[in-house]
Amino acid sequence: MKLTHTSSRCCVATFAMTTFLIALAATAAAQTETVLYTFTGASDGAVPQGLVADSQGNLYGANGLGGSFSGHCQFSGCGNVFKLSPNLSGGWTETVLYAFTGGSDGAIPESVLTFDSAGNLYGTTAAGGYLGNSNCGLVVAGCGVVYKLSPSSGGTWTESVLHTFHGTQDGYLPQTGVVFDASGNLYGTANLGGGHFVGEVFQLSPNGSGGWNFKNIHSFTNGIDGGRPLGFAIDATGNLFATSTQGGNTSAACGSTGCGTLLELSPNGSGGWVTHAIHVFSGRQDGGVPAGINIDVNGNVFGVTLYGGHNADCLHQGVFPGCGVVFEVSPVSGGGWKDQSIYLFTGGSDGAFPGGSPGFDSAGNVYGTSNGPVGGCPASCGAVYKLSPASVGWSETTLHTFTGGADGSEPTYANLLVDASGNVFGTTATGGDLSCTLDGPPGCGVVYEITP
């Protein structure tokens, strides 16, 4: 199976729908896209998943494919973790920090990475690890792992596995990244498995002896809490938020699988967790099938849905009409949440089917990526957008529309980084070097920068 790119309190709140929130897309001619690195699909990797940055301005990410092609990885590679560093020639140099082998170390890293305060990197792989469960595995067998990469003084990095999934109560197919709380515990999700076979939220806690204790803190039921989590985030007080791609509302607009849910998990002070379905998506103007989420400095949750909205021309498999939305969920004084859709995609130059976690700048603007409508590349290969608070609602600006050539295509579920100068960094899963066809569509992806 190849990786799929297109087609993260007191009560369930209702989205406040107002037509003035739908702004016309505007193309920003002053924005410039520069490709920082083009992946070849060889040892340098292919299908980059997302980026994090260190204090020196180096970029780090994981490739889902490419890397090592030996043993379990012979068909499409098992993926790697890479670093991009500015060089003296004005370009960027890639260094492979670790290449997965498809054995106990894992394979197919699909998540964004997380730094700790000591400079170690953490992430998940969707495959590899335990190979004895035939239900597990994408391109490579295995149920996935949570891993840590530690730097040495000589410039090399060492991988250690914090948890190996077995595809039972502990879940399998971890696709979101992991996040830290203030006590040093790690949290993440598995897309399948768990108590009801539709995914879970897990906790990894240091055991004091150099290892980690695993705990399933919530098994999704495919009911009001949803199922098959895709987006994940933590706020400043340790509350966890997850989007699920199915379950919730099973009315006509959503079909029997449901339109998904935004779920909050809050510590109860006694070692347990309290769950709240903040919003159950209807598949209409509030969106359907939520994906990436992120939390701003004020505790507002911003996210995207792959479908729903106001344009029925973006019809996915005859079930989900609409091109997708960007939503905001804000805490209300005294408890509860205020929800609204801040942008509904049209399927034009602004793209459709947004999946990646939004990013923010210091002025409160929201950045993200969308993919092309159903026709896809080369007619429409995705876009980078910016949403700015306006006197009434939000205003959308399309910063770049991908062509499917050297500039890349299919930004899919990758997050965006925004630096202090307003430069935007991201990845595409395909495009770039069109001679590379590891994952089907031409190109193995690029890392890009968009400058104001």
Coordinates of N, CA and C in Angstrom, one line a residue, residues 34-179:
T34 N 10.9 29.7 -2.7 CA 12.3 29.2 -3.1 C 12.4 27.8 -2.6
V35 N 12.8 26.9 -3.4 CA 13.0 25.5 -3.0 C 14.4 25.4 -2.3
L36 N 14.4 25.0 -1.1 CA 15.6 24.8 -0.3 C 16.3 23.5 -0.5
Y37 N 15.5 22.5 -0.7 CA 16.0 21.1 -1.0 C 15.0 20.3 -1.8
T38 N 15.5 19.6 -2.8 CA 14.7 18.7 -3.6 C 15.2 17.2 -3.3
F39 N 14.3 16.4 -2.9 CA 14.6 15.0 -2.5 C 14.6 14.2 -3.8
T40 N 15.6 13.2 -3.8 CA 15.8 12.4 -5.0 C 15.2 11.0 -4.8
G41 N 14.7 10.6 -3.6 CA 14.2 9.3 -3.4 C 15.3 8.3 -3.1
A42 N 16.5 8.6 -3.1 CA 17.6 7.7 -2.7 C 17.9 7.8 -1.2
S43 N 19.2 7.8 -0.9 CA 19.5 7.8 0.6 C 19.0 9.0 1.3
D44 N 18.8 10.1 0.5 CA 18.4 11.4 1.1 C 16.9 11.4 1.5
G45 N 16.1 10.4 1.0 CA 14.8 10.2 1.4 C 13.8 10.7 0.4
A46 N 12.5 10.6 0.7 CA 11.4 11.0 -0.1 C 10.1 11.1 0.7
V47 N 9.2 12.0 0.3 CA 7.9 12.2 0.9 C 8.1 12.8 2.3
P48 N 8.7 14.1 2.4 CA 8.9 14.7 3.7 C 7.6 15.0 4.4
Q49 N 7.5 14.9 5.7 CA 6.3 15.0 6.5 C 6.0 16.3 7.2
G50 N 7.0 17.1 7.5 CA 6.8 18.3 8.3 C 8.2 18.8 8.9
L51 N 8.2 20.0 9.5 CA 9.5 20.6 9.9 C 9.4 21.1 11.3
V52 N 10.5 21.0 12.0 CA 10.8 21.8 13.2 C 12.1 22.5 13.0
A53 N 12.4 23.5 13.9 CA 13.6 24.3 13.8 C 14.3 24.4 15.1
D54 N 15.6 24.5 15.1 CA 16.4 24.7 16.3 C 16.7 26.2 16.4
S55 N 17.4 26.6 17.5 CA 17.6 28.0 17.8 C 18.7 28.6 16.8
Q56 N 19.4 27.7 16.1 CA 20.4 28.2 15.1 C 19.8 28.4 13.7
G57 N 18.5 28.1 13.5 CA 17.9 28.2 12.2 C 18.0 27.0 11.3
N58 N 18.5 25.8 11.9 CA 18.5 24.6 11.1 C 17.1 24.0 11.1
L59 N 16.7 23.3 10.1 CA 15.4 22.6 9.9 C 15.6 21.1 10.0
Y60 N 14.6 20.5 10.7 CA 14.6 19.0 10.9 C 13.3 18.5 10.4
G61 N 13.3 17.3 9.9 CA 12.1 16.6 9.4 C 12.3 15.2 9.2
A62 N 11.2 14.5 8.9 CA 11.3 13.0 8.6 C 10.7 12.8 7.2
N63 N 11.4 11.9 6.5 CA 10.9 11.4 5.2 C 10.2 10.1 5.4
G64 N 9.0 9.9 4.8 CA 8.2 8.7 5.0 C 8.8 7.5 4.2
L65 N 9.5 7.8 3.1 CA 10.1 6.8 2.2 C 11.5 7.1 1.9
G66 N 12.1 6.3 1.0 CA 13.5 6.5 0.7 C 14.4 6.1 1.9
G67 N 15.7 6.5 1.8 CA 16.6 6.2 2.9 C 17.3 4.9 2.6
S68 N 17.1 3.9 3.5 CA 17.6 2.5 3.3 C 16.7 1.7 2.5
F69 N 17.3 0.9 1.5 CA 16.5 0.0 0.7 C 16.9 -1.5 0.9
S70 N 17.5 -1.8 2.0 CA 17.9 -3.1 2.3 C 16.9 -3.8 3.2
G71 N 16.9 -5.2 3.2 CA 16.1 -6.0 4.0 C 14.6 -5.7 3.8
H72 N 13.9 -5.3 4.9 CA 12.5 -5.0 4.9 C 12.2 -3.8 4.0
C73 N 13.2 -3.0 3.7 CA 12.9 -1.7 3.0 C 13.1 -1.8 1.5
Q74 N 13.2 -2.9 0.9 CA 13.6 -3.1 -0.5 C 12.7 -2.4 -1.5
F75 N 11.5 -2.2 -1.2 CA 10.6 -1.7 -2.3 C 10.6 -0.2 -2.4
S76 N 10.3 0.5 -1.3 CA 10.2 2.0 -1.4 C 11.1 2.7 -0.3
G77 N 11.9 1.9 0.4 CA 12.7 2.5 1.5 C 11.9 2.6 2.8
C78 N 12.6 2.8 3.9 CA 11.9 2.8 5.2 C 11.9 4.2 5.8
G79 N 12.4 5.2 5.1 CA 12.3 6.6 5.6 C 13.5 6.9 6.4
N80 N 13.7 8.2 6.7 CA 14.8 8.7 7.5 C 14.4 10.0 8.2
V81 N 15.3 10.5 9.1 CA 15.2 11.8 9.7 C 16.4 12.6 9.2
F82 N 16.1 13.8 8.8 CA 17.1 14.7 8.2 C 17.2 16.0 8.8
K83 N 18.3 16.7 8.5 CA 18.6 18.1 9.0 C 19.0 18.9 7.8
L84 N 18.5 20.1 7.6 CA 18.9 21.0 6.6 C 19.5 22.2 7.3
S85 N 20.7 22.6 6.8 CA 21.5 23.7 7.4 C 21.9 24.7 6.4
P86 N 21.8 26.0 6.6 CA 22.2 27.0 5.7 C 23.7 26.8 5.4
N87 N 24.2 26.9 4.2 CA 25.6 26.8 3.9 C 26.2 28.1 3.4
L88 N 27.5 28.1 3.2 CA 28.2 29.4 2.9 C 27.9 29.9 1.5
S89 N 27.3 29.0 0.6 CA 27.0 29.4 -0.7 C 25.6 30.0 -0.9
G90 N 24.9 30.1 0.3 CA 23.5 30.7 0.2 C 22.5 29.7 0.1
G91 N 22.9 28.4 -0.1 CA 21.9 27.3 -0.2 C 21.8 26.5 1.1
W92 N 21.3 25.3 1.0 CA 21.0 24.5 2.2 C 21.6 23.1 2.0
T93 N 22.2 22.5 3.0 CA 22.8 21.2 2.9 C 22.0 20.2 3.8
E94 N 21.7 19.1 3.2 CA 21.0 18.0 3.9 C 21.9 17.1 4.5
T95 N 21.7 16.7 5.8 CA 22.4 15.7 6.5 C 21.4 14.6 7.0
V96 N 21.6 13.4 6.7 CA 20.7 12.3 7.2 C 21.1 12.0 8.6
L97 N 20.3 12.2 9.6 CA 20.6 11.9 11.0 C 20.4 10.4 11.3
Y98 N 19.4 9.8 10.7 CA 19.1 8.4 10.9 C 18.3 7.8 9.8
A99 N 18.6 6.6 9.3 CA 17.9 5.9 8.3 C 17.3 4.7 9.0
F100 N 15.9 4.5 8.9 CA 15.3 3.4 9.5 C 15.5 2.1 8.7
T101 N 15.5 1.0 9.4 CA 15.8 -0.3 8.7 C 14.6 -1.2 8.6
G102 N 13.5 -0.8 9.2 CA 12.3 -1.6 9.1 C 12.2 -2.7 10.1
G103 N 13.2 -2.8 11.0 CA 13.2 -3.9 12.0 C 12.7 -3.3 13.3
S104 N 13.4 -3.6 14.4 CA 12.9 -3.1 15.7 C 12.9 -1.6 15.9
D105 N 13.7 -0.9 15.0 CA 13.9 0.5 15.1 C 12.7 1.3 14.5
G106 N 11.8 0.6 13.7 CA 10.7 1.2 13.1 C 10.9 1.5 11.6
A107 N 9.8 2.0 11.0 CA 9.9 2.3 9.5 C 8.7 3.2 9.2
I108 N 8.8 4.0 8.2 CA 7.8 4.9 7.7 C 7.4 6.0 8.7
P109 N 8.4 6.9 9.0 CA 8.0 8.0 10.0 C 7.1 9.0 9.3
E110 N 5.9 9.2 9.8 CA 4.9 10.1 9.1 C 4.6 11.3 10.0
S111 N 5.3 11.4 11.1 CA 4.9 12.5 12.0 C 6.0 13.6 12.0
V112 N 5.5 14.8 12.5 CA 6.5 15.9 12.7 C 7.3 15.5 14.0
L113 N 8.5 16.1 14.1 CA 9.4 15.8 15.2 C 9.1 16.8 16.3
T114 N 9.6 16.4 17.5 CA 9.5 17.2 18.7 C 10.9 17.3 19.4
F115 N 11.4 18.4 19.8 CA 12.6 18.6 20.5 C 12.3 18.6 22.0
D116 N 13.3 18.1 22.8 CA 13.3 18.3 24.3 C 14.3 19.4 24.6
S117 N 14.4 19.8 25.8 CA 15.3 20.9 26.2 C 16.8 20.6 26.0
A118 N 17.1 19.3 25.9 CA 18.5 18.9 25.8 C 18.9 18.7 24.3
G119 N 18.0 18.9 23.4 CA 18.3 18.8 22.0 C 18.0 17.5 21.4
N120 N 17.4 16.5 22.1 CA 17.0 15.3 21.6 C 15.7 15.4 20.7
L121 N 15.6 14.6 19.7 CA 14.4 14.6 18.9 C 13.5 13.3 19.2
Y122 N 12.2 13.5 19.1 CA 11.2 12.5 19.3 C 10.3 12.4 18.2
G123 N 9.8 11.2 17.9 CA 8.8 11.0 16.8 C 8.2 9.6 16.8
T124 N 7.4 9.3 15.9 CA 6.8 8.0 15.7 C 7.0 7.5 14.3
T125 N 6.9 6.2 14.2 CA 6.9 5.5 12.9 C 5.6 4.8 12.7
A126 N 5.1 4.7 11.5 CA 3.8 4.1 11.3 C 3.9 2.6 11.2
A127 N 5.1 2.1 10.9 CA 5.4 0.7 10.7 C 6.7 0.3 11.4
G128 N 7.2 -1.0 11.1 CA 8.3 -1.5 11.8 C 8.1 -1.8 13.2
G129 N 9.1 -2.1 14.0 CA 8.9 -2.5 15.4 C 8.6 -3.9 15.5
Y130 N 7.4 -4.2 16.0 CA 6.9 -5.6 16.2 C 6.3 -6.0 14.9
L131 N 6.9 -7.1 14.3 CA 6.5 -7.6 13.0 C 5.6 -8.8 13.0
G132 N 5.1 -9.2 14.2 CA 4.3 -10.4 14.3 C 2.8 -10.3 14.2
N133 N 2.3 -9.1 13.9 CA 0.9 -8.9 13.8 C 0.6 -8.5 12.3
S134 N -0.1 -9.4 11.6 CA -0.4 -9.2 10.2 C -1.3 -8.1 9.9
N135 N -2.1 -7.6 10.9 CA -2.9 -6.4 10.7 C -2.1 -5.1 10.6
C136 N -0.9 -5.1 11.0 CA -0.1 -3.9 11.0 C 0.7 -3.8 9.7
G137 N 1.1 -2.6 9.4 CA 2.0 -2.3 8.3 C 1.4 -1.6 7.1
L138 N 2.2 -0.7 6.6 CA 1.9 0.1 5.4 C 2.7 -0.5 4.2
V139 N 3.7 0.3 3.8 CA 4.6 -0.2 2.8 C 5.5 -1.3 3.4
V140 N 5.8 -1.2 4.7 CA 6.6 -2.2 5.4 C 5.8 -2.7 6.5
A141 N 6.1 -4.0 6.9 CA 5.4 -4.6 8.0 C 5.7 -4.0 9.4
G142 N 4.9 -4.2 10.4 CA 5.1 -3.7 11.7 C 4.1 -2.8 12.2
C143 N 3.9 -2.6 13.5 CA 2.9 -1.9 14.1 C 3.3 -0.4 14.5
G144 N 4.6 -0.1 14.4 CA 5.1 1.2 14.7 C 5.8 1.3 16.0
V145 N 6.5 2.4 16.2 CA 7.2 2.7 17.4 C 7.2 4.1 17.8
V146 N 7.5 4.5 19.0 CA 7.9 5.8 19.4 C 9.4 5.8 19.6
Y147 N 10.1 6.8 19.0 CA 11.6 6.7 19.1 C 12.1 8.1 19.5
K148 N 13.4 8.0 19.9 CA 14.2 9.2 20.4 C 15.5 9.1 19.6
L149 N 15.9 10.3 19.1 CA 17.2 10.5 18.5 C 18.1 11.4 19.4
S150 N 19.3 10.9 19.8 CA 20.1 11.7 20.6 C 21.4 12.1 19.9
P151 N 21.8 13.4 20.0 CA 23.1 13.7 19.3 C 24.3 13.4 20.1
S152 N 25.4 13.2 19.5 CA 26.7 13.0 20.2 C 27.6 14.1 19.8
S153 N 28.7 14.2 20.6 CA 29.7 15.3 20.3 C 30.3 15.2 18.9
G154 N 30.4 14.0 18.4 CA 31.0 13.8 17.1 C 30.1 14.1 15.9
G155 N 28.8 14.5 16.2 CA 27.9 14.9 15.1 C 27.0 13.7 14.7
T156 N 27.1 12.5 15.2 CA 26.2 11.4 14.9 C 25.1 11.4 15.8
W157 N 24.0 10.7 15.5 CA 22.8 10.6 16.3 C 22.5 9.1 16.5
T158 N 22.0 8.8 17.7 CA 21.7 7.5 18.1 C 20.2 7.3 18.4
E159 N 19.6 6.3 17.8 CA 18.2 6.0 18.0 C 17.9 5.1 19.1
S160 N 17.0 5.4 20.0 CA 16.5 4.4 21.0 C 15.0 4.4 20.9
V161 N 14.4 3.2 21.1 CA 12.9 3.0 21.0 C 12.3 3.1 22.4
L162 N 11.4 4.0 22.5 CA 10.7 4.2 23.8 C 9.5 3.3 24.0
H163 N 8.8 3.0 22.9 CA 7.7 2.0 23.0 C 7.5 1.3 21.6
T164 N 7.3 0.1 21.6 CA 7.0 -0.7 20.4 C 5.5 -1.1 20.5
F165 N 4.7 -0.7 19.5 CA 3.3 -1.1 19.5 C 3.1 -2.5 19.0
H166 N 2.1 -3.2 19.6 CA 1.8 -4.6 19.2 C 0.5 -4.7 18.5
G167 N -0.2 -3.7 18.3 CA -1.5 -3.7 17.6 C -2.7 -4.3 18.3
T168 N -2.6 -4.3 19.6 CA -3.7 -4.8 20.5 C -4.2 -3.6 21.3
Q169 N -4.3 -3.8 22.6 CA -4.8 -2.7 23.4 C -3.9 -1.4 23.4
D170 N -2.6 -1.6 23.0 CA -1.7 -0.5 22.9 C -1.8 0.2 21.6
G171 N -2.6 -0.3 20.6 CA -2.8 0.4 19.4 C -1.7 0.1 18.3
Y172 N -1.9 0.7 17.2 CA -0.9 0.6 16.1 C -1.2 1.7 15.1
L173 N -0.3 1.9 14.2 CA -0.3 3.0 13.2 C -0.3 4.3 13.9
P174 N 0.8 4.7 14.7 CA 0.9 6.0 15.2 C 1.3 7.0 14.1
Q175 N 0.5 8.0 13.8 CA 0.8 8.9 12.7 C 1.0 10.3 13.1
T176 N 0.5 10.7 14.3 CA 0.7 12.0 14.8 C 2.0 12.0 15.6
G177 N 2.6 13.2 15.7 CA 3.8 13.3 16.5 C 3.5 13.2 18.0
V178 N 4.5 13.3 18.9 CA 4.3 13.2 20.3 C 4.6 14.6 20.9
V179 N 4.0 14.9 22.0 CA 4.2 16.2 22.7 C 4.5 16.0 24.2

